[in-house]
Coordinates of C-alpha atoms in Angstrom, one line a residue:
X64 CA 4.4 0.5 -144.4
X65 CA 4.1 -2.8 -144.6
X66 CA 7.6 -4.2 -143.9
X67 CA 7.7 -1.8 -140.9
X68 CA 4.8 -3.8 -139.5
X69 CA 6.1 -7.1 -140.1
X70 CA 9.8 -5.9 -138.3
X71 CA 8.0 -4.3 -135.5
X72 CA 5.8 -7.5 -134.8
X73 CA 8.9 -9.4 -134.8
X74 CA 10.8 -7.3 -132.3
X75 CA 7.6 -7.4 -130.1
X76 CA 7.1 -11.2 -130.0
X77 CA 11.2 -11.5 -129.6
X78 CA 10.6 -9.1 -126.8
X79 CA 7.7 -11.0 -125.0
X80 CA 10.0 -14.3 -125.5
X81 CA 12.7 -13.0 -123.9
X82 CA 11.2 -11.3 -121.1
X83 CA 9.5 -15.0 -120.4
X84 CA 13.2 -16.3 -120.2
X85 CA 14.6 -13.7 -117.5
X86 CA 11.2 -14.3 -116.0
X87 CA 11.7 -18.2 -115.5
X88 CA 15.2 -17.6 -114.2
X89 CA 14.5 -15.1 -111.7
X90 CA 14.1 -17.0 -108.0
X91 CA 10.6 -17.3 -106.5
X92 CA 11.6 -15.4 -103.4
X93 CA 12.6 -12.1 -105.8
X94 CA 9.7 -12.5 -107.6
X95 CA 7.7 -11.5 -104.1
X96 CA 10.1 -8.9 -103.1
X97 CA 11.7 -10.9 -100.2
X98 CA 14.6 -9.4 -98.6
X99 CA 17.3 -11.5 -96.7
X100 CA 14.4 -14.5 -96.7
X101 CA 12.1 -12.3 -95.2
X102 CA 8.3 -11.8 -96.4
X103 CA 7.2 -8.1 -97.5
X104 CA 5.6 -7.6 -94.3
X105 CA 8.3 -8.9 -92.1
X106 CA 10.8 -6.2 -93.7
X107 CA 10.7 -2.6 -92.0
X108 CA 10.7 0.4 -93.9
X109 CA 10.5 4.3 -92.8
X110 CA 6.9 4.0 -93.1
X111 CA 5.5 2.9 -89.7
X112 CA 4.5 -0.7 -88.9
X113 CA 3.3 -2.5 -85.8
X114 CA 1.4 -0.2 -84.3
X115 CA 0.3 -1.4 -80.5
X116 CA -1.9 0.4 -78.4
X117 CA -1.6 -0.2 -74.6
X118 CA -2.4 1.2 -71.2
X119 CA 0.0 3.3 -69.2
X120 CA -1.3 4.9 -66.2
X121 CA -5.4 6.5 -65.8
X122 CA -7.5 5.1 -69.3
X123 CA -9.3 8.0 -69.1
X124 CA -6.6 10.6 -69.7
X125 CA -3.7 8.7 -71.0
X126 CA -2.4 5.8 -73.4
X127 CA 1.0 4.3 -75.1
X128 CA 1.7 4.2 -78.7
X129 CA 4.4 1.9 -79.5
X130 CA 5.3 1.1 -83.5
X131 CA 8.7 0.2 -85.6
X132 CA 10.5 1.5 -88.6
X133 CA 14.1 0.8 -90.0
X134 CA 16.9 2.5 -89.0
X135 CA 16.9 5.5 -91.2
X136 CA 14.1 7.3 -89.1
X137 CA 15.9 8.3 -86.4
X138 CA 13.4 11.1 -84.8
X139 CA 10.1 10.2 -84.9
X140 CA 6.9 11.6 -83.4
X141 CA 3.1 11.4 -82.9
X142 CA 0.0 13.6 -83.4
X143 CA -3.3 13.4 -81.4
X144 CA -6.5 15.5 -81.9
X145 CA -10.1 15.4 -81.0
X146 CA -11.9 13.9 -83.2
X147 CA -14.5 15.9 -85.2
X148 CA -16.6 14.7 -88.3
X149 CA -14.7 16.2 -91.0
X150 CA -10.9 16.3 -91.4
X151 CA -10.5 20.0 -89.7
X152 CA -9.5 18.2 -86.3
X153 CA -5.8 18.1 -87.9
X154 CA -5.6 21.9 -87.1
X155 CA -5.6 21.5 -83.9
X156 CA -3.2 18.4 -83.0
X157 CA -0.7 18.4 -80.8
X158 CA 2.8 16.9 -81.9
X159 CA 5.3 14.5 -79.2
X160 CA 8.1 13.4 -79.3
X161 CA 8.8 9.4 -79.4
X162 CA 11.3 8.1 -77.1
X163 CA 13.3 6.1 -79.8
X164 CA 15.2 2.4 -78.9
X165 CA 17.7 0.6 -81.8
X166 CA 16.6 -3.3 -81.4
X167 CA 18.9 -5.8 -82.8
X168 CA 16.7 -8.5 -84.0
X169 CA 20.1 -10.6 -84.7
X170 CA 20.1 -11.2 -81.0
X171 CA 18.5 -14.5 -81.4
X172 CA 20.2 -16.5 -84.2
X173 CA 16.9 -17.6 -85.2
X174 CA 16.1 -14.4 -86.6
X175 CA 17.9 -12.5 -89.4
X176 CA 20.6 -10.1 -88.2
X177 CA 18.8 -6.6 -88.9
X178 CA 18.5 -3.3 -86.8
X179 CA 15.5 -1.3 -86.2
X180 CA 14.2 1.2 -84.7
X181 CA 11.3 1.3 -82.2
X182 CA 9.6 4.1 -81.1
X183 CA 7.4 4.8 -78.4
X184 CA 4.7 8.3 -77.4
X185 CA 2.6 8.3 -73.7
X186 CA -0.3 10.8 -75.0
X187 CA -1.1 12.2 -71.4
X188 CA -3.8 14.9 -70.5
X189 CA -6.2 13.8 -72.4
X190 CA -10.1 14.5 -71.6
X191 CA -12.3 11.9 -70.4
X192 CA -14.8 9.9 -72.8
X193 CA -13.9 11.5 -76.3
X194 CA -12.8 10.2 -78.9
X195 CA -9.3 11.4 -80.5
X196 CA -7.4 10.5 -83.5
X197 CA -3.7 9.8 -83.7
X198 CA -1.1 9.0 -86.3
X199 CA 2.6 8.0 -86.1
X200 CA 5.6 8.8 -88.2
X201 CA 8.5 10.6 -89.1
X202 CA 6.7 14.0 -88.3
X203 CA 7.7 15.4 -92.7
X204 CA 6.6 12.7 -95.5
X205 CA 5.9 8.9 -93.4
X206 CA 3.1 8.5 -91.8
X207 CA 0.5 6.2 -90.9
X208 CA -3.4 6.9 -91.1
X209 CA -5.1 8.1 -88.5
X210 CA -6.5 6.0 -86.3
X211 CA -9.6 6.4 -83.3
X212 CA -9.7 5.1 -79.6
X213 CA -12.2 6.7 -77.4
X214 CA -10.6 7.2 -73.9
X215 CA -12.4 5.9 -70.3
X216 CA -15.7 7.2 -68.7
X217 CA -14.3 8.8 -65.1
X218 CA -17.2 7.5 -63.5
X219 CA -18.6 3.5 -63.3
X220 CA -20.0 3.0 -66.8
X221 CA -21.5 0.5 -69.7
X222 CA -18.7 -1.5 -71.2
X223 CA -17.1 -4.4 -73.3
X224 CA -14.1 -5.9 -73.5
X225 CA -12.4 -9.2 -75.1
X226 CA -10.1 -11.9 -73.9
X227 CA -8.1 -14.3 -75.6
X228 CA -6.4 -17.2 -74.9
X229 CA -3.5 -18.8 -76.8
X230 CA -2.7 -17.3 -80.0
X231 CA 0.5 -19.5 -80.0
X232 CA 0.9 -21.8 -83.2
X233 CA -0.1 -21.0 -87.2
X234 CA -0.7 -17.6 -86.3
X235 CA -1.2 -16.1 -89.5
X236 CA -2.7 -19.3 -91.2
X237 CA -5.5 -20.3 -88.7
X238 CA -5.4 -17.4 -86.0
X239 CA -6.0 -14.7 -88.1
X240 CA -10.1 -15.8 -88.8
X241 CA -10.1 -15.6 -84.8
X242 CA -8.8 -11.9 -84.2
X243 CA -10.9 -10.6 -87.2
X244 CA -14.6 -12.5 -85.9
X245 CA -13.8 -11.2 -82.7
X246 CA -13.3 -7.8 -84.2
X247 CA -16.5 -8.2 -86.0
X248 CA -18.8 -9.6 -83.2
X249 CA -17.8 -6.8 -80.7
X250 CA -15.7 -3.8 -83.0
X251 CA -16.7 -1.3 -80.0
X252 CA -14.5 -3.2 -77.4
X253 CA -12.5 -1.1 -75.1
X254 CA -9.9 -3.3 -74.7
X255 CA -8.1 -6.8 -75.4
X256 CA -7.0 -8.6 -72.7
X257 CA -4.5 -11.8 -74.7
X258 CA -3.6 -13.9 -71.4
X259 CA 0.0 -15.2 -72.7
X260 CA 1.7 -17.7 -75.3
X261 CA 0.8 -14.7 -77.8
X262 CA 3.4 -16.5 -80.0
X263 CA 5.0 -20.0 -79.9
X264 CA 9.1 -19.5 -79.8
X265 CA 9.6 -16.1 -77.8
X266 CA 12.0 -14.3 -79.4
X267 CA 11.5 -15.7 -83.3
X268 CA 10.6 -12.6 -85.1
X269 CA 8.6 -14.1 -87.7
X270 CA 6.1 -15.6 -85.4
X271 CA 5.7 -11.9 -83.9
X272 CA 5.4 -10.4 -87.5
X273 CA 3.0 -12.9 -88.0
X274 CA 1.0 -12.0 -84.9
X275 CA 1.2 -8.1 -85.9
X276 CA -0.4 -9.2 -89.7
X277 CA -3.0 -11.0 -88.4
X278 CA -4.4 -8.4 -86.2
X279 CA -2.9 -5.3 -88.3
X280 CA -5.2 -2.1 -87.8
X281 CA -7.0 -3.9 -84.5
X282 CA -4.0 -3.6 -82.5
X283 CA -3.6 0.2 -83.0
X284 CA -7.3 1.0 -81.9
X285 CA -8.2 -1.7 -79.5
X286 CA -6.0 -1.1 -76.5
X287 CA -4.5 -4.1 -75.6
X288 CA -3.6 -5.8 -71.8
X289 CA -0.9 -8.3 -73.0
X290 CA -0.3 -11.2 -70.8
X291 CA 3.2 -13.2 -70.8
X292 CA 3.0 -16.7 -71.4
X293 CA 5.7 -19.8 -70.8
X294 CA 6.1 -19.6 -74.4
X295 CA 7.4 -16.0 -74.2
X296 CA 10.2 -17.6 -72.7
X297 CA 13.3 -19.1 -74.4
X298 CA 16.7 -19.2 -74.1
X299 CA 18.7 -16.9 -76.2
X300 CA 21.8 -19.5 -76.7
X301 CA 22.2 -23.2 -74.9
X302 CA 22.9 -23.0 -71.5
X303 CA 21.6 -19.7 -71.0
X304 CA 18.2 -19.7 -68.5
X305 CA 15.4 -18.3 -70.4
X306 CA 14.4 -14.7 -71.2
X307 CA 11.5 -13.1 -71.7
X308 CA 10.9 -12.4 -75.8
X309 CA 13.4 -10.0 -76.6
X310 CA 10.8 -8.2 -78.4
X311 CA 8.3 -7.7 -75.4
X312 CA 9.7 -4.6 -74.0
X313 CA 10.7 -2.1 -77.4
X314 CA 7.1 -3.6 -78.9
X315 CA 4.7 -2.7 -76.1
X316 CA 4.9 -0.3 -73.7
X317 CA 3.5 -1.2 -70.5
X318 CA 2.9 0.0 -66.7
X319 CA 6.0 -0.1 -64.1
X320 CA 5.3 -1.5 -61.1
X321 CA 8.6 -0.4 -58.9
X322 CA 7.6 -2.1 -55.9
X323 CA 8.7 -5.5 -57.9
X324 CA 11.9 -6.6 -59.0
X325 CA 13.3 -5.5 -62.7
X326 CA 12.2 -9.0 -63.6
X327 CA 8.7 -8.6 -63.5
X328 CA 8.4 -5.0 -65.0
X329 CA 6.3 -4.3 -67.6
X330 CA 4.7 -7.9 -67.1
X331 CA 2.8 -7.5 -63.8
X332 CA 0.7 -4.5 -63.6
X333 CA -2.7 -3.6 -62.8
X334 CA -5.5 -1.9 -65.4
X335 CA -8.2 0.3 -63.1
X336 CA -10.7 1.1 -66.1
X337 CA -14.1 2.3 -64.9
X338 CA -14.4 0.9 -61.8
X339 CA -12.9 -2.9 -63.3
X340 CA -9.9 -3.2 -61.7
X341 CA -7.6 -6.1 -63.8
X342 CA -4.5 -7.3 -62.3
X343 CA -2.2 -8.9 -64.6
X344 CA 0.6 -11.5 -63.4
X345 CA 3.6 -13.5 -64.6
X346 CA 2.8 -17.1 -63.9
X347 CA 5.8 -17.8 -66.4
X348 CA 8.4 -16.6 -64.3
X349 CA 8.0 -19.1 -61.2
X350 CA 11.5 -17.3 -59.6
X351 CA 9.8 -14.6 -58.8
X352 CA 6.0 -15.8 -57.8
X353 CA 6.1 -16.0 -54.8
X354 CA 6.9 -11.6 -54.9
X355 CA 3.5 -11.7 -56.9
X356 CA 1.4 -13.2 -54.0
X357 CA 2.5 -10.4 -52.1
X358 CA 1.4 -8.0 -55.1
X359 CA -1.9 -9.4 -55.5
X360 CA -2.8 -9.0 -51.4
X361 CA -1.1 -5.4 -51.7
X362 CA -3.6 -4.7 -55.3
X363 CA -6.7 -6.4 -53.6
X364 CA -6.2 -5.4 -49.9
X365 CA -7.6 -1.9 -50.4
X366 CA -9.4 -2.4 -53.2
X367 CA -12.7 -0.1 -53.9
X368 CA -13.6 -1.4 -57.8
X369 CA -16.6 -2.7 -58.2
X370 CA -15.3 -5.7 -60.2
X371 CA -11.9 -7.3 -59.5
X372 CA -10.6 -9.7 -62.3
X373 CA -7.3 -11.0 -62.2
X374 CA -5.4 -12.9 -65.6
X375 CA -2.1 -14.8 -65.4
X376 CA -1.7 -17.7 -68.3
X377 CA -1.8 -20.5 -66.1
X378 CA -4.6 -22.1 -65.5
X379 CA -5.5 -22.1 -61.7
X380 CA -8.3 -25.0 -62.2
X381 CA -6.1 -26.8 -65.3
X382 CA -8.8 -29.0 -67.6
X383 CA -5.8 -30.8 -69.6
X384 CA -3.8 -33.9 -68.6
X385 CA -0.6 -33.3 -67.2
X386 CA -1.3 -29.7 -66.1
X387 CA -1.2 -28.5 -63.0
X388 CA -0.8 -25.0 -61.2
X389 CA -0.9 -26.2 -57.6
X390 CA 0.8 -23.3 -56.2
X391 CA -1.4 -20.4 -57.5
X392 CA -4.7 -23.0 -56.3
X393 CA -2.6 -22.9 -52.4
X394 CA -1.4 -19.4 -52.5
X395 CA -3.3 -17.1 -54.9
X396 CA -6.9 -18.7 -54.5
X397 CA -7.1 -18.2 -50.8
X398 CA -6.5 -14.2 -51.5
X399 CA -9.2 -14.7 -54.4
X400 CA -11.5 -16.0 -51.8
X401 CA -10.6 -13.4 -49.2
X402 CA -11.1 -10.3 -51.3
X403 CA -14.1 -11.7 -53.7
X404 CA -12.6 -11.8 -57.0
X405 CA -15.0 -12.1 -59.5
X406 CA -13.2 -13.4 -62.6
X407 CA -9.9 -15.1 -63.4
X408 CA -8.9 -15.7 -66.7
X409 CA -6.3 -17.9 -68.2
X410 CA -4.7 -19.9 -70.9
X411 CA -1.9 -22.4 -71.1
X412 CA -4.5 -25.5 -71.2
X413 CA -5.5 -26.0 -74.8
X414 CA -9.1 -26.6 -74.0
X415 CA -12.0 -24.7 -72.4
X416 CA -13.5 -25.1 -69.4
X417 CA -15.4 -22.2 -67.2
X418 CA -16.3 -23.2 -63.7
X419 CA -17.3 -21.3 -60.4
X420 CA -16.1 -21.9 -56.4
X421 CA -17.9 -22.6 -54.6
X422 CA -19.9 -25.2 -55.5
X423 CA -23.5 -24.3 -56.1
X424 CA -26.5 -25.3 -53.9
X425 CA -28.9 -24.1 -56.5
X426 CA -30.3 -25.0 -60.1
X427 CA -30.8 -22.1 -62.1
X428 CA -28.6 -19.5 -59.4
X429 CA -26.2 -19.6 -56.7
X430 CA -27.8 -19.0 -53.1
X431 CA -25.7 -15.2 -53.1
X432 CA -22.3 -16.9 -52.1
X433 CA -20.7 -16.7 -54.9
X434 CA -16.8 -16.6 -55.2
X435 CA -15.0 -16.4 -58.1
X436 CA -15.5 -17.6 -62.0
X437 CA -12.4 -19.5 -63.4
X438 CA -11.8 -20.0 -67.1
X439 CA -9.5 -21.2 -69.4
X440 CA -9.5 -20.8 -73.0
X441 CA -7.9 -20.8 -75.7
X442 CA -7.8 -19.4 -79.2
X443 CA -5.5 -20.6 -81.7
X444 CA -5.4 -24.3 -83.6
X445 CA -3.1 -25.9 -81.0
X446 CA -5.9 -28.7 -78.7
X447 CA -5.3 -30.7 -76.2
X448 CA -7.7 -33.2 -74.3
X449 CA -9.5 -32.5 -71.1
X450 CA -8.9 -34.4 -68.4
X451 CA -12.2 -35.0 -66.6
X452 CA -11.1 -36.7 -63.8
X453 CA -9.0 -34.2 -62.8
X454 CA -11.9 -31.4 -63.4
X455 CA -14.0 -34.2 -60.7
X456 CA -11.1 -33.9 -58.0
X457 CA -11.3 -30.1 -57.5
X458 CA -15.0 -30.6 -56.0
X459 CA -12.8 -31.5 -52.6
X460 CA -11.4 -27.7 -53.3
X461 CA -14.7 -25.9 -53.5
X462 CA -14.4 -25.7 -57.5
X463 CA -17.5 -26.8 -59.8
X464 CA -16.5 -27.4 -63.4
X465 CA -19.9 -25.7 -65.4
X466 CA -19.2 -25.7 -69.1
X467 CA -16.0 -27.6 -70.6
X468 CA -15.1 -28.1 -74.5
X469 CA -12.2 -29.5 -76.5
X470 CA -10.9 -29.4 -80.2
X471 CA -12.8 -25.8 -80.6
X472 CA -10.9 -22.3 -80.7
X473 CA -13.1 -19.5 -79.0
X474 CA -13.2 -16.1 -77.9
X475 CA -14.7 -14.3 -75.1
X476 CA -16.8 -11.0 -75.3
X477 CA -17.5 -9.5 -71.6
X478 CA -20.3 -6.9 -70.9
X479 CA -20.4 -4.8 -67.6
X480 CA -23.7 -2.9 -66.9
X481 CA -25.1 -1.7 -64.3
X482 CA -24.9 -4.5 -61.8
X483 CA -24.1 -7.5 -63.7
X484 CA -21.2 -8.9 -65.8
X485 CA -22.1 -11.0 -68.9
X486 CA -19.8 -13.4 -70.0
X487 CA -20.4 -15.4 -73.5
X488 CA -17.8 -17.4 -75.1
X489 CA -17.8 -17.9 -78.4
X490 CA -16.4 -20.2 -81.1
X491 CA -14.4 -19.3 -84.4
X492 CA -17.1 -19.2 -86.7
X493 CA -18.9 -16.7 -84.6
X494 CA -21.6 -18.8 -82.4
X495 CA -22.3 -19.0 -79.2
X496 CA -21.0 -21.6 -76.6
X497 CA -21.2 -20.4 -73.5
X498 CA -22.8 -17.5 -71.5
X499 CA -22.6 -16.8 -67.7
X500 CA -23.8 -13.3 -65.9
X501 CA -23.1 -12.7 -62.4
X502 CA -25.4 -9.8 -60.5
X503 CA -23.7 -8.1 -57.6
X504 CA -25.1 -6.5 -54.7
X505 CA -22.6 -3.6 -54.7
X506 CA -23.4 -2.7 -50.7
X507 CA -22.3 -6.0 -49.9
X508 CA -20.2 -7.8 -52.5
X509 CA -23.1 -10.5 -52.6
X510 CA -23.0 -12.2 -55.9
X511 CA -25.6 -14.5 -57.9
X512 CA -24.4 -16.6 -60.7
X513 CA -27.3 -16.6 -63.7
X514 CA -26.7 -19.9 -66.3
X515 CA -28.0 -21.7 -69.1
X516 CA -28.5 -25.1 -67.8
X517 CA -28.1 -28.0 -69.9

């Protein structure tokens, strides 16, 4: 018994050696499952990844699924149900069909040449203010979980909502910590609105999987209102003019405006959600701006919301050196002005600054005139300076500059209730920075803006 012992210790510590051997040989990038240089999480696989939950047509009865597989799941669908507080609600989903697209991510050289598959569901006749559950998959053995969203309120209501500014650079590394405090200081938002450079090089796909980690389940329960930046714009070879991210259209499915040219669809498009109308434009594409004015007058002419806020990624009032958006401040602003928009929202800039026009007569409120709130923000690592001398010139434009910061990354947290709309910004390690609430006189469109003076 005891030379069996002795041989079978041997063969066990020869074993061990020799599996340290193959070990050390074996390339780092095998060792973590990479697959044609890609990360784990970068790879697609019959299970569903990507989930993105957008708008498409009335909040309160409908929304867009959009996620992405490989190719070998070629009819996929989705299930939505009621919600109840035990599991029985699966008994009575209903079961669509996704529309499916092959995307050839090989389209940019930048990428790895690799087919996939994304597929899309519009969940349509849905009820008013409930809360459903939906999963995505293959419709026989890959699915995801089931996820909640609670659909719109038909009537004016209570609600919250975030917006973001530039995501853009060291998006998993740094702008992760953003997306998840957000998540954390307001988890019962109805919406995300992320006003453009989402990601830095438009159509790199590892930037975009990066985005899709560092939000992961938030994406697929907060519906989002994405925003095109410059940076969603690149050239696919030299000498080609730019395009927008060749992953924009397959990975989010948005409203079609078919008033406006092909160019613009699915990245101008109005949101009415609970008597908030928000009015999303393409500042990027500056060939086809001047058809956006005409938008804007067309979604503001007739207007009956009770709060108008409008986000393109250019800032109208830019805080940083070397920026300027004159054309929106000589077209677009006017129509603000003429129609009483109450917020615009914007990124581009690097910094933060929130200001007001006009330019209050008052200390602690405006005198009932107010126009519109402008702010820029932004949210990822990328600063630049602010440029106050600039900020000082638009006081011959109407435009006071009330709160500006550099070197931070923030988020924004917006309340509507009853008559007012709070705004607080916050920075990345969850405190406050800056708050705002306007009150409206809804009879007259008469608005007071309420401020923490410094």
């Amino acid at each position: 018994m005891k030379t069996v012992r002795r041989i079978n210790r041997y063969n066990y510590l020869t074993f061990c050696f020799a599996a340290m051997v193959c070990l050390s040989v074996i390339p780092l990038t095998a060792q973590h499952n990479h697959q044609n240089g890609l990360h784990h999480w970068e790879v697609p696989s019959k299970d569903p990844d990507r989930i993105m939950l957008t708008f498409h047509g009335d909040p309160a009865i409908r929304r867009a699924v959009t996620w992405r597989t490989d190719t070998s799941i070629i009819n996929a669908v989705a299930q939505i149900a009621e919600a109840t507080v035990n599991s029985k609600f699966t008994n009575n989903c209903v079961t669509k069909d996704a529309m499916t697209e092959q995307f050839d991510l090989g389209l940019y050289k930048g990428n790895t040449s690799l087919l996939v598959h994304y597929h899309s569901v519009i969940f349509d006749e849905l009820k008013p203010d409930k809360l459903y559950a939906y999963r995505v998959g293959d419709g026989k053995e890959y699915w995801s979980e089931w996820i909640q969203f609670r659909t719109a309120k038909t009537r004016y209501a209570s609600t919250q909502f975030v917006y973001l500014g530039d995501a853009q650079d060291s998006i998993l590394a740094h702008w992760s910590r953003v997306i998840r405090m957000v998540y954390q200081t307001a988890p019962k938002a109805s919406f995300v609105i992320h006003a453009g450079d989402l990601i830095n090089d438009a159509h790199h796909d590892h930037e975009w999987a990066q985005w899709f980690k560092a939000g992961g389940f938030i994406y697929s329960q907060w519906t989002a209102i994405p925003v095109v930046g410059n940076h969603e714009f690149q050239r696919l070879t030299d000498g080609e003019p730019k395009k927008l991210a060749i992953q924009w259209r397959p990975q989010f499915t948005l409203p079609i405006e078919k008033r406006l040219p092909p160019e613009l669809h699915e990245t101008v498009y109005t949101v009415d959600y609970q008597d908030i109308r928000i009015i999303v434009l393409n500042s990027a594409n500056r060939q086809e701006i001047q058809e956006q004015t005409k938008y804007i007058e067309q979604q503001l002419k007739n207007c009956k919301a009770k709060w108008k806020i409008l986000t393109c990624h250019h800032s109208v009032f830019s805080p940083a050196k070397g920026r300027d958006f004159e054309f929106a401040r000589k077209n677009w602003k006017p129509l603000f002005d003429k129609y009483n928009v109450d917020l615009v929202l914007n990124g581009h800039d690097h910094t933060y600054a929130r200001g007001h026009v006009p330019v209050r007569t008052a200390k602690s409120e405006d005198n009932g005139d107010l126009g519109t709130i402008y702010v820029t923000s932004v949210s990822g690592p990328k600063q630049y300076q602010l440029e106050t001398e600039q900020m000082k010139a638009y006081r011959a434009q109407g435009y006071q500059l009330d709160k500006a910061a550099e070197q931070n990354q923030f988020y924004q947290v917006i309340t509507v209730e009853n008559n007012t709309l709070t705004y607080i910004a916050y920075d990345v390690l969850g405190k406050e920075y800056d708050r705002a609430t306007i009150s409206k006189d809804f009879s007259t469109g008469k608005k007071k803006l309420w401020q923490i003076e410094e």
